[in-house]
CSV table of C-alpha atoms in Angstrom, one decimal:
chain,number,residue,atom,x,y,z
A,21,MET,CA,31.3,85.5,94.0
A,22,ASN,CA,32.1,83.7,97.2
A,23,TYR,CA,35.8,83.2,96.5
A,24,LYS,CA,38.1,85.1,98.9
A,25,PRO,CA,41.8,84.4,98.9
A,26,ASP,CA,43.3,84.1,102.4
A,27,GLU,CA,46.6,85.7,103.4
A,28,ALA,CA,48.6,82.6,102.6
A,29,LYS,CA,47.1,82.6,99.1
A,30,LEU,CA,47.8,86.3,98.7
A,31,THR,CA,51.4,85.6,99.7
A,32,SER,CA,51.7,83.0,97.1
A,33,TYR,CA,50.2,85.4,94.6
A,34,LEU,CA,52.7,88.1,95.6
A,35,TYR,CA,55.7,85.6,95.0
A,36,GLY,CA,54.2,84.3,91.8
A,37,GLU,CA,53.8,80.8,93.1
A,38,LEU,CA,50.2,80.3,92.0
A,39,SER,CA,49.2,78.3,89.0
A,40,GLY,CA,47.6,80.0,86.0
A,41,GLU,CA,44.0,79.3,87.1
A,42,GLU,CA,44.5,80.3,90.7
A,43,HIS,CA,46.4,83.4,89.7
A,44,GLU,CA,43.5,84.5,87.5
A,45,LYS,CA,41.1,83.9,90.3
A,46,VAL,CA,43.1,86.1,92.7
A,47,SER,CA,43.6,88.7,90.0
A,48,SER,CA,39.9,88.9,89.3
A,49,TYR,CA,39.2,89.2,93.1
A,50,LEU,CA,41.7,92.0,93.4
A,51,GLU,CA,40.1,93.8,90.5
A,52,ALA,CA,36.8,93.6,92.4
A,53,ASN,CA,38.4,94.8,95.6
A,54,PRO,CA,40.5,97.9,94.9
A,55,GLU,CA,41.4,98.3,98.5
A,56,LEU,CA,43.1,94.9,98.8
A,57,LYS,CA,44.7,95.6,95.5
A,58,LYS,CA,46.1,98.8,96.8
A,59,GLU,CA,47.3,97.0,99.8
A,60,LEU,CA,49.1,94.5,97.7
A,61,GLU,CA,50.7,97.2,95.6
A,62,GLY,CA,51.9,98.9,98.8
A,63,ILE,CA,53.5,95.6,99.9
A,64,GLN,CA,55.2,95.3,96.5
A,65,SER,CA,56.5,98.8,96.9
A,66,LEU,CA,57.7,97.9,100.3
A,67,GLN,CA,59.5,94.9,99.0
A,68,LYS,CA,61.5,97.2,96.7
A,69,LEU,CA,62.1,99.6,99.5
A,70,MET,CA,63.5,96.7,101.7
A,71,GLY,CA,66.3,96.2,99.2
A,72,LYS,CA,67.7,99.5,100.6
A,73,LEU,CA,68.8,97.5,103.6
A,74,SER,CA,71.9,95.8,102.4
A,75,ASP,CA,74.2,93.3,104.1
A,76,LYS,CA,77.0,94.4,106.3
A,77,ASP,CA,80.4,93.0,105.5
A,78,VAL,CA,81.9,91.0,108.3
A,79,ASN,CA,84.9,88.8,108.9
A,80,GLU,CA,84.2,85.4,110.1
A,81,PRO,CA,86.0,84.4,113.3
A,82,SER,CA,88.4,81.6,113.5
A,83,PHE,CA,87.5,78.5,115.5
A,84,VAL,CA,90.1,76.4,117.2
A,85,PHE,CA,89.2,72.9,117.8
A,86,GLU,CA,90.3,70.9,120.8
A,87,ASP,CA,89.0,67.4,121.5
A,88,SER,CA,85.5,67.3,120.3
A,89,PRO,CA,83.1,68.6,121.3
A,90,THR,CA,85.2,71.3,123.0
A,91,ILE,CA,85.5,74.3,120.8
A,92,VAL,CA,87.6,77.3,121.6
A,93,LEU,CA,86.3,80.4,119.9
A,94,ALA,CA,89.0,82.7,118.5
A,95,LYS,CA,86.8,85.8,118.3
A,96,ASN,CA,89.1,87.8,116.1
A,97,ASN,CA,92.7,88.2,114.9
A,98,SER,CA,93.8,90.1,118.0
A,99,PHE,CA,92.5,87.4,120.2
A,100,ASN,CA,94.0,84.8,118.0
A,101,ASN,CA,97.4,86.5,118.3
A,102,PHE,CA,96.9,86.7,122.1
A,103,LEU,CA,96.1,83.0,122.1
A,104,LYS,CA,99.2,82.2,120.1
A,105,SER,CA,101.5,84.3,122.3
A,106,THR,CA,100.0,82.7,125.4
A,107,VAL,CA,100.6,79.3,124.0
A,108,ALA,CA,104.2,80.4,123.0
A,109,ILE,CA,104.9,81.7,126.5
A,110,ALA,CA,103.5,78.5,128.1
A,111,ALA,CA,105.7,76.4,125.8
A,112,SER,CA,108.8,78.4,126.6
A,113,ILE,CA,108.1,78.1,130.4
A,114,SER,CA,107.6,74.3,129.9
A,115,LEU,CA,110.9,74.0,128.0
A,116,LEU,CA,112.7,75.9,130.7
A,117,ILE,CA,111.3,73.7,133.4
A,118,LEU,CA,112.2,70.6,131.4
A,119,VAL,CA,115.8,71.8,130.8
A,120,GLY,CA,116.0,72.6,134.5
A,121,TYR,CA,114.8,69.2,135.4
A,122,PHE,CA,117.3,67.4,133.2
A,123,THR,CA,120.3,69.6,134.2
A,124,GLN,CA,119.2,69.3,137.9
A,125,VAL,CA,119.4,73.0,138.5
A,126,ARG,CA,119.1,73.8,142.2
A,127,VAL,CA,118.7,77.2,143.6
A,128,SER,CA,119.1,77.4,147.3
A,129,SER,CA,119.7,80.1,149.8
A,130,ASN,CA,121.7,80.1,153.0
A,131,ASP,CA,123.1,82.7,155.4
A,132,SER,CA,125.8,83.8,152.9
A,133,GLY,CA,123.3,84.2,150.1
A,134,TRP,CA,121.8,82.5,147.0
A,135,GLN,CA,123.4,79.4,145.5
A,136,LEU,CA,122.9,78.1,142.0
A,137,SER,CA,124.1,74.6,141.4
A,138,PHE,CA,123.8,71.9,138.8
A,139,GLY,CA,123.5,68.3,139.8
A,140,THR,CA,123.7,67.5,143.5
A,141,GLU,CA,123.8,70.4,145.8
A,142,VAL,CA,127.2,71.3,147.3
A,143,GLN,CA,127.1,71.8,151.0
A,144,GLY,CA,129.3,73.9,153.1
A,145,VAL,CA,130.7,76.1,150.3
A,146,GLU,CA,132.2,79.0,152.1
A,147,VAL,CA,131.7,82.2,150.4
A,148,PRO,CA,134.5,84.7,151.2
A,149,ASN,CA,133.3,87.9,152.8
A,150,PHE,CA,133.8,90.9,150.6
A,151,ASN,CA,134.7,94.1,152.2
A,152,GLU,CA,136.8,97.1,151.3
A,153,GLU,CA,139.9,95.9,153.0
A,154,SER,CA,139.9,92.5,151.3
A,155,ILE,CA,139.3,94.1,147.9
A,156,LYS,CA,142.0,96.6,148.5
A,157,SER,CA,144.4,93.8,149.5
A,158,TRP,CA,143.5,91.8,146.4
A,159,MET,CA,144.1,94.8,144.3
A,160,LYS,CA,147.4,95.4,145.9
A,161,GLU,CA,148.4,91.8,145.4
A,162,THR,CA,147.5,91.9,141.8
A,163,LEU,CA,149.3,95.2,141.3
A,164,VAL,CA,152.5,93.9,142.9
A,165,ALA,CA,152.4,90.7,140.9
A,166,ASN,CA,151.8,92.7,137.8
A,167,ASN,CA,154.7,95.0,138.6
A,168,GLU,CA,157.0,92.0,139.2
A,169,SER,CA,156.1,90.5,135.9
A,170,LEU,CA,156.7,93.8,134.2
A,171,VAL,CA,160.1,94.2,135.9
A,172,ALA,CA,161.0,90.7,134.9
A,173,ARG,CA,160.1,91.4,131.3
A,174,ILE,CA,162.0,94.6,131.3
A,175,ASN,CA,165.1,92.8,132.7
A,176,GLN,CA,164.8,90.2,130.0
A,177,MET,CA,164.6,92.9,127.3
A,178,GLU,CA,167.7,94.6,128.7
A,179,ASN,CA,169.6,91.3,128.6
A,180,ASN,CA,168.5,90.8,125.0
A,181,LEU,CA,169.7,94.3,124.2
A,182,ASP,CA,173.1,93.7,125.8
A,183,ASN,CA,173.5,90.4,123.8
A,184,GLN,CA,172.7,92.3,120.6
A,185,SER,CA,175.1,95.0,121.5
A,186,ALA,CA,177.9,92.5,122.1
A,187,GLN,CA,177.2,90.8,118.7
A,188,LEU,CA,177.3,94.2,117.0
A,189,GLN,CA,180.7,94.9,118.5
A,190,ALA,CA,182.0,91.6,117.4
A,191,THR,CA,180.8,92.3,113.8
A,192,SER,CA,182.5,95.8,113.9
A,193,SER,CA,185.9,94.3,114.9
A,194,GLY,CA,185.6,91.7,112.1
A,195,VAL,CA,185.1,94.5,109.6
A,196,LYS,CA,188.2,96.3,111.0
A,197,ARG,CA,190.2,93.2,110.6
A,198,LEU,CA,189.1,92.9,107.0
A,199,ALA,CA,190.2,96.5,106.4
A,200,ASN,CA,193.6,95.9,107.9
A,201,TYR,CA,194.3,92.9,105.8
A,202,LYS,CA,197.3,93.5,103.5
A,203,LEU,CA,196.8,92.3,100.0
A,204,ASP,CA,199.5,90.4,98.3
A,205,GLU,CA,201.2,92.9,95.8
A,206,ASP,CA,202.5,90.2,93.5
A,207,LEU,CA,199.0,88.9,93.1
A,208,ILE,CA,197.9,92.4,92.2
A,209,ASP,CA,200.7,92.8,89.8
A,210,ARG,CA,199.9,89.6,88.2
A,211,TYR,CA,196.3,90.5,88.0
A,212,VAL,CA,197.2,93.9,86.4
A,213,ALA,CA,199.6,92.2,84.0
A,214,GLN,CA,196.8,89.8,83.0
A,215,ILE,CA,194.4,92.6,82.5
A,216,THR,CA,196.9,94.5,80.4
A,217,ARG,CA,197.7,91.6,78.3
A,218,GLU,CA,194.2,90.9,77.7
A,219,ASN,CA,193.5,94.5,76.8
A,220,ARG,CA,196.4,94.6,74.4
A,221,ASP,CA,195.1,91.5,72.7
A,222,ILE,CA,191.7,92.9,72.4
A,223,ILE,CA,193.1,96.2,71.0
A,224,LEU,CA,195.4,94.4,68.5
A,225,ASN,CA,192.6,92.3,67.4
A,226,LEU,CA,190.4,95.4,67.0
A,227,MET,CA,193.1,97.2,65.0
A,228,ASP,CA,193.6,94.2,62.8
A,229,VAL,CA,189.9,93.8,62.1
A,230,ALA,CA,189.5,97.6,61.6
A,231,GLY,CA,192.5,97.7,59.2
A,232,ARG,CA,191.2,94.9,57.2
A,233,SER,CA,187.8,96.4,57.0
A,234,GLN,CA,189.2,99.8,56.0
A,235,LYS,CA,191.3,98.3,53.4
A,236,GLU,CA,188.4,96.4,51.9
A,237,TYR,CA,186.3,99.5,52.0
A,238,LEU,CA,189.0,101.5,50.3
A,239,ASP,CA,189.5,98.8,47.6
A,240,ASP,CA,185.8,98.7,46.9
A,241,MET,CA,185.7,102.5,46.7
A,242,MET,CA,188.7,102.6,44.4
A,243,THR,CA,187.2,100.0,42.1
A,244,ASP,CA,183.9,101.8,42.1
A,245,PHE,CA,185.6,105.0,41.3
A,246,ALA,CA,187.7,103.5,38.5
A,247,LYS,CA,184.5,101.9,37.0
A,248,PHE,CA,182.8,105.2,37.2
A,249,MET,CA,185.7,107.0,35.5
A,250,GLU,CA,185.8,104.4,32.8
A,251,SER,CA,182.1,104.6,32.1
A,252,GLN,CA,182.3,108.4,32.1
A,253,ARG,CA,185.2,108.3,29.6
A,254,GLN,CA,183.4,105.8,27.5
A,255,SER,CA,180.3,108.0,27.6
A,256,ASP,CA,182.4,111.1,26.5
A,257,PHE,CA,183.9,109.1,23.6
A,258,ASP,CA,180.5,108.1,22.5
A,259,ILE,CA,179.4,111.7,22.5
A,260,ILE,CA,182.4,112.8,20.6
A,261,GLN,CA,182.0,110.1,18.0
A,262,GLU,CA,178.4,111.1,17.6
A,263,GLN,CA,179.3,114.6,17.0
A,264,LEU,CA,182.0,113.7,14.5
A,265,ASN,CA,179.5,111.4,12.6
A,266,VAL,CA,177.1,114.3,12.5
A,267,LEU,CA,179.8,116.6,11.2
A,268,VAL,CA,180.8,114.1,8.6
A,269,ASP,CA,177.2,113.6,7.5
A,270,ASN,CA,176.7,117.4,7.1
A,271,SER,CA,179.8,117.9,5.1
A,272,GLU,CA,178.8,115.1,2.7
A,273,ALA,CA,175.4,116.5,2.2
A,274,ASN,CA,176.5,120.1,1.6
A,275,PRO,CA,179.9,120.0,-0.2
A,276,ILE,CA,182.0,123.3,-0.1
A,277,ASP,CA,182.3,123.3,-3.8
A,278,ASP,CA,178.7,123.6,-4.4
A,279,TYR,CA,178.6,126.4,-2.1
A,280,ARG,CA,181.4,128.3,-3.8
A,281,ASN,CA,179.8,127.7,-7.2
A,282,SER,CA,176.7,129.2,-6.3
A,283,GLU,CA,178.5,132.3,-5.1
B,9,MET,CA,69.0,81.6,98.3
B,10,HIS,CA,69.6,83.5,95.1
B,11,ALA,CA,72.7,82.4,93.4
B,12,GLU,CA,74.2,85.9,92.9
B,13,SER,CA,77.7,85.2,93.5
B,14,LEU,CA,80.3,82.4,93.6
B,15,LEU,CA,79.8,82.3,97.3
B,16,ASP,CA,76.1,81.7,96.9
B,17,ILE,CA,76.8,78.9,94.4
B,18,ALA,CA,79.3,77.3,96.8
B,19,MET,CA,76.7,77.5,99.6
B,20,LEU,CA,74.3,75.7,97.3
B,21,HIS,CA,76.8,72.8,96.6
B,22,ALA,CA,78.3,72.3,100.0
B,23,ASP,CA,77.2,68.7,100.4
B,24,THR,CA,80.8,67.4,100.5
B,25,LEU,CA,81.7,70.0,103.0
B,26,ILE,CA,78.8,69.0,105.3
B,27,ILE,CA,79.7,65.3,105.0
B,28,ASN,CA,83.3,66.0,105.9
B,29,ALA,CA,82.3,68.3,108.7
B,30,GLN,CA,80.1,65.5,110.1
B,31,LYS,CA,83.3,63.4,110.2
B,32,GLY,CA,84.8,66.0,112.4
B,33,GLU,CA,87.2,67.5,109.8
B,34,GLU,CA,88.3,70.8,111.2
B,35,LYS,CA,89.0,72.2,107.8
B,36,ALA,CA,85.5,71.5,106.5
B,37,LEU,CA,83.9,73.0,109.6
B,38,ASN,CA,85.9,76.2,109.2
B,39,GLN,CA,85.0,76.3,105.5
B,40,LEU,CA,81.3,76.0,106.5
B,41,VAL,CA,81.9,79.0,108.7
B,42,SER,CA,83.4,80.9,105.9
B,43,LEU,CA,80.5,80.2,103.7
B,44,TRP,CA,77.7,80.8,106.1
B,45,TYR,CA,79.0,83.3,108.7
B,46,LYS,CA,78.1,86.4,106.8
B,47,ARG,CA,74.6,85.2,106.0
B,48,ILE,CA,73.9,84.2,109.6
B,49,TYR,CA,75.4,87.3,111.0
B,50,ASN,CA,73.3,89.5,108.7
B,51,TYR,CA,70.2,87.5,109.4
B,52,VAL,CA,70.7,88.0,113.1
B,53,LEU,CA,71.6,91.6,112.7
B,54,LYS,CA,68.3,92.3,111.0
B,55,TYR,CA,66.5,90.5,113.7
B,56,CYS,CA,68.1,92.2,116.7
B,57,SER,CA,69.5,95.5,115.3
B,58,ASP,CA,72.6,95.3,117.3
B,59,GLU,CA,76.0,94.3,115.8
B,60,ASP,CA,77.6,93.1,119.0
B,61,THR,CA,74.6,90.8,119.7
B,62,ALA,CA,74.5,89.7,116.1
B,63,ALA,CA,78.2,88.7,116.3
B,64,GLU,CA,77.7,86.9,119.5
B,65,ILE,CA,74.6,84.9,118.4
B,66,ALA,CA,76.3,84.1,115.1
B,67,GLN,CA,79.2,82.6,116.9
B,68,GLN,CA,76.9,80.7,119.3
B,69,THR,CA,75.1,79.4,116.3
B,70,PHE,CA,78.3,78.0,114.7
B,71,ILE,CA,79.5,76.5,118.0
B,72,ALA,CA,76.1,74.8,118.3
B,73,MET,CA,76.5,73.7,114.6
B,74,PHE,CA,79.9,72.1,115.4
B,75,ARG,CA,78.5,70.2,118.3
B,76,ASN,CA,75.4,68.9,116.6
B,77,ILE,CA,76.2,68.5,112.9
B,78,LYS,CA,76.7,64.8,113.4
B,79,LYS,CA,73.0,64.6,114.4
B,80,LEU,CA,71.9,66.1,111.0
B,81,LYS,CA,70.6,63.1,109.1
B,82,ASP,CA,69.6,64.8,105.8
B,83,ILE,CA,72.4,67.1,104.6
B,84,ASP,CA,69.9,68.7,102.2
B,85,ARG,CA,68.2,70.2,105.3
B,86,PHE,CA,71.4,71.9,106.5
B,87,LYS,CA,70.3,75.4,105.6
B,88,PRO,CA,67.0,75.4,107.4
B,89,TRP,CA,68.7,73.5,110.2
B,90,LEU,CA,71.3,76.2,110.6
B,91,TYR,CA,68.7,79.0,110.4
B,92,ARG,CA,66.7,77.2,113.0
B,93,ILE,CA,69.7,77.2,115.4
B,94,ALA,CA,70.2,80.9,114.8
B,95,THR,CA,66.6,81.7,115.2
B,96,ASN,CA,66.4,79.9,118.5
B,97,PHE,CA,69.3,82.0,119.8
B,98,CYS,CA,67.5,85.1,118.5
B,99,TYR,CA,64.4,84.2,120.4
B,100,GLU,CA,66.4,83.5,123.5
B,101,GLU,CA,68.1,86.9,123.2
B,102,SER,CA,64.6,88.5,122.8
B,103,ARG,CA,63.4,86.9,126.0
B,104,LYS,CA,66.5,88.2,127.8
B,105,ARG,CA,65.9,91.7,126.6
B,106,LYS,CA,62.2,91.6,127.5
B,107,ARG,CA,63.2,90.6,131.1
B,108,ASN,CA,65.7,93.4,131.1
B,109,ARG,CA,63.1,95.9,129.9
B,110,THR,CA,60.7,94.8,132.7
B,111,VAL,CA,63.4,95.2,135.3
B,112,SER,CA,64.2,98.6,133.9
B,113,LEU,CA,60.7,99.8,134.1
B,114,THR,CA,60.3,98.5,137.6
B,115,VAL,CA,63.4,100.3,138.8
B,116,THR,CA,62.5,103.6,137.2
B,117,ARG,CA,58.8,103.6,138.0
B,118,GLY,CA,59.3,105.8,141.0
B,119,ASP,CA,61.7,108.0,139.3
B,120,ASP,CA,61.3,110.7,136.6
B,121,GLU,CA,58.8,109.5,134.0
B,122,THR,CA,61.1,110.7,131.2
B,123,GLU,CA,63.8,108.2,132.3
B,124,GLY,CA,61.3,105.4,132.1
B,125,THR,CA,60.3,106.3,128.6
B,126,ILE,CA,64.0,106.4,127.5
B,127,GLU,CA,64.5,102.9,129.0
B,128,VAL,CA,61.6,101.6,127.0
B,129,GLY,CA,62.9,103.3,123.9
B,130,GLU,CA,66.4,101.8,124.3
B,131,ALA,CA,65.0,98.4,125.0
B,132,LYS,CA,63.0,98.4,121.8
B,133,GLY,CA,66.1,98.8,119.7
B,134,ASN,CA,69.5,100.3,120.0
B,135,LEU,CA,69.1,102.3,116.8
B,136,PHE,CA,65.7,103.7,117.5
B,137,ASN,CA,65.6,107.3,118.7
B,138,PRO,CA,62.2,109.0,118.6
B,139,GLU,CA,63.7,112.5,118.9
B,140,ARG,CA,65.4,112.2,115.5
B,141,SER,CA,63.4,113.3,112.5
B,142,PHE,CA,63.1,111.2,109.4
B,143,GLN,CA,65.6,113.5,107.6
B,144,GLN,CA,68.3,112.7,110.1
B,145,LEU,CA,67.8,109.0,110.1
B,146,GLU,CA,69.3,106.7,107.5
B,147,ILE,CA,66.8,104.6,105.6
B,148,GLN,CA,68.6,101.5,106.7
B,149,GLU,CA,68.2,102.4,110.4
B,150,ILE,CA,64.5,103.0,109.9
B,151,LEU,CA,64.1,99.7,108.2
B,152,LEU,CA,66.0,97.9,110.9
B,153,ASP,CA,64.0,99.6,113.5
B,154,SER,CA,60.7,99.0,111.8
B,155,LEU,CA,61.6,95.3,111.5
B,156,GLY,CA,62.2,95.3,115.3
B,157,GLU,CA,58.5,96.4,115.8
B,158,LEU,CA,57.2,93.2,114.3
B,159,SER,CA,56.3,90.2,116.3
B,160,GLU,CA,59.0,87.5,116.5
B,161,ASP,CA,57.3,85.2,114.0
B,162,GLN,CA,56.5,87.8,111.5
B,163,ARG,CA,59.9,89.4,111.7
B,164,THR,CA,61.7,86.0,111.4
B,165,VAL,CA,59.7,85.1,108.3
B,166,VAL,CA,60.0,88.5,106.7
B,167,ILE,CA,63.8,88.5,107.1
B,168,MET,CA,64.2,84.8,106.0
B,169,LYS,CA,62.1,85.4,102.9
B,170,GLU,CA,63.0,88.9,101.9
B,171,TYR,CA,66.6,89.0,102.8
B,172,GLU,CA,67.8,85.4,103.1
B,173,GLY,CA,65.8,84.1,100.1
B,174,LEU,CA,64.7,80.9,101.8
B,175,LYS,CA,62.0,78.9,100.2
B,176,PHE,CA,58.7,78.5,102.0
B,177,THR,CA,59.4,74.9,102.7
B,178,GLU,CA,62.8,75.8,104.2
B,179,ILE,CA,61.3,78.5,106.4
B,180,ALA,CA,58.5,76.1,107.5
B,181,GLU,CA,61.2,73.6,108.5
B,182,ALA,CA,63.3,76.0,110.2
B,183,LEU,CA,60.4,77.4,112.3
B,184,ASP,CA,58.7,74.0,112.6
B,185,ALA,CA,55.5,75.3,111.2
B,186,SER,CA,53.3,74.6,108.1
B,187,GLU,CA,53.9,76.4,104.9
B,188,ASN,CA,50.5,78.0,105.1
B,189,THR,CA,51.3,79.3,108.5
B,190,VAL,CA,54.5,80.8,107.2
B,191,LYS,CA,52.8,82.4,104.3
B,192,THR,CA,50.2,83.9,106.6
B,193,TRP,CA,52.9,85.3,109.0
B,194,LEU,CA,54.7,86.6,106.0
B,195,TYR,CA,51.7,88.5,104.6
B,196,ARG,CA,50.9,90.0,108.0
B,197,GLY,CA,54.5,90.8,108.6
B,198,LEU,CA,54.8,92.7,105.2
B,199,LYS,CA,51.5,94.4,105.8
B,200,ASN,CA,52.4,95.6,109.3
B,201,LEU,CA,55.8,96.7,108.1
B,202,LYS,CA,54.2,98.8,105.4
B,203,ASP,CA,51.9,100.3,108.0
B,204,ILE,CA,54.8,101.1,110.4
B,205,LEU,CA,56.8,102.8,107.6
B,206,GLU,CA,53.7,104.8,106.5
B,207,ARG,CA,53.3,106.0,110.0
B,208,ARG,CA,56.9,107.2,109.9
B,209,ASN,CA,56.0,108.8,106.6
B,210,ILE,CA,58.3,106.4,104.7
B,211,THR,CA,56.5,105.9,101.4
B,212,LYS,CA,57.7,105.7,97.8
B,213,GLU,CA,57.0,109.4,97.5
B,214,THR,CA,59.2,110.3,100.4
B,215,VAL,CA,62.0,107.9,99.7
B,216,HIS,CA,63.7,108.5,96.4
B,217,TYR,CA,64.2,105.1,94.9
B,218,GLU,CA,63.4,103.8,91.5
B,219,LEU,CA,60.2,101.7,91.3
């Protein structure tokens, strides 16, 4: 048998890519060559062993595209964040510069110090010198002014109090005048007489009403009592009549003669 | 690519995304990154065994993708095209490392011999440490390190086929080679990897896994 499969053919055999006829030829050859067969079996064992080497999990990086073909690689999240924060800072600075440009912010320095101005720069602005004396004098001035205003307010309050006091005195004298006013005695007498007259009328009216009511009540009571006595008397009469009837009946049923005869 | 998840299915049907990305739509470009970043990162990680390098190369790959996606004429070839970009960056990184290793040896030649040995060990792979015994090493580290011992072509083909599930035609296109060549590289790569692991006493008897 001159047939000898080459390595490529053996690979195809290992991966099952040979047609039936070729597969048989290689199988026959392997049967005749145990060493090669053992080698192939070893490779098949190796293929199973290789399965022990598994894939590692990995997170894909993000890619940031600028104008093609420039590509900025964002290697991982932290780099991505760094990129974002950098862009944010740059944008903020640009915005500040823009605002500064439109508002014409000028920062200049001279002998007296720094000067921040909007619009055109103001020249020759004199900055007062600050020293202990000047500050003390300002404080003093401020305190004096404050004291003066306080005194003025206190004086005004005193005036107000005086006014209120005067008003109170005026009111008090008015009350006294009212107390001293002498009432007209005739008016009082007339008032009392009127009240008395009214009271008398009320009492008379009350007596009249009460008398009539009492009389009606007494009449009703007497009538009721008379009716009661009449009905009581009638009832007594009825009872007596009844008893008499009974007595009459008994005497008729049991005559005295009969009784005597029997004795 | 085995359609094992919704993500895999999305990757298989990303034609519209690719068309929109070619028009320069930022959203489509970023969605392509979302779909493919994990695959490309893990592909590169298995190639270079270093997470930082893998992240760097993966990012370079997608930046190159953004810049050149308009040149991609056949959108069906997007996958091998993307792997080709990543592979080129991997090869470039390997060359840089080789230059660094040469410099290191030159510098340490006159010094203590032990230091020179350590330099070589480090240059071969960040995860490789010959002083560690098998018991101390994770099987994943050993596999990564063993992959690093393969030649560039073999390593690339093994990772593309075994871990990325590319078809032979796709690998051939990504590496600008014939399918037969790819299959040959793959067979040699798997055989060498088996030998490397056997030398490290990694066999089905020493590693407990279900066969």
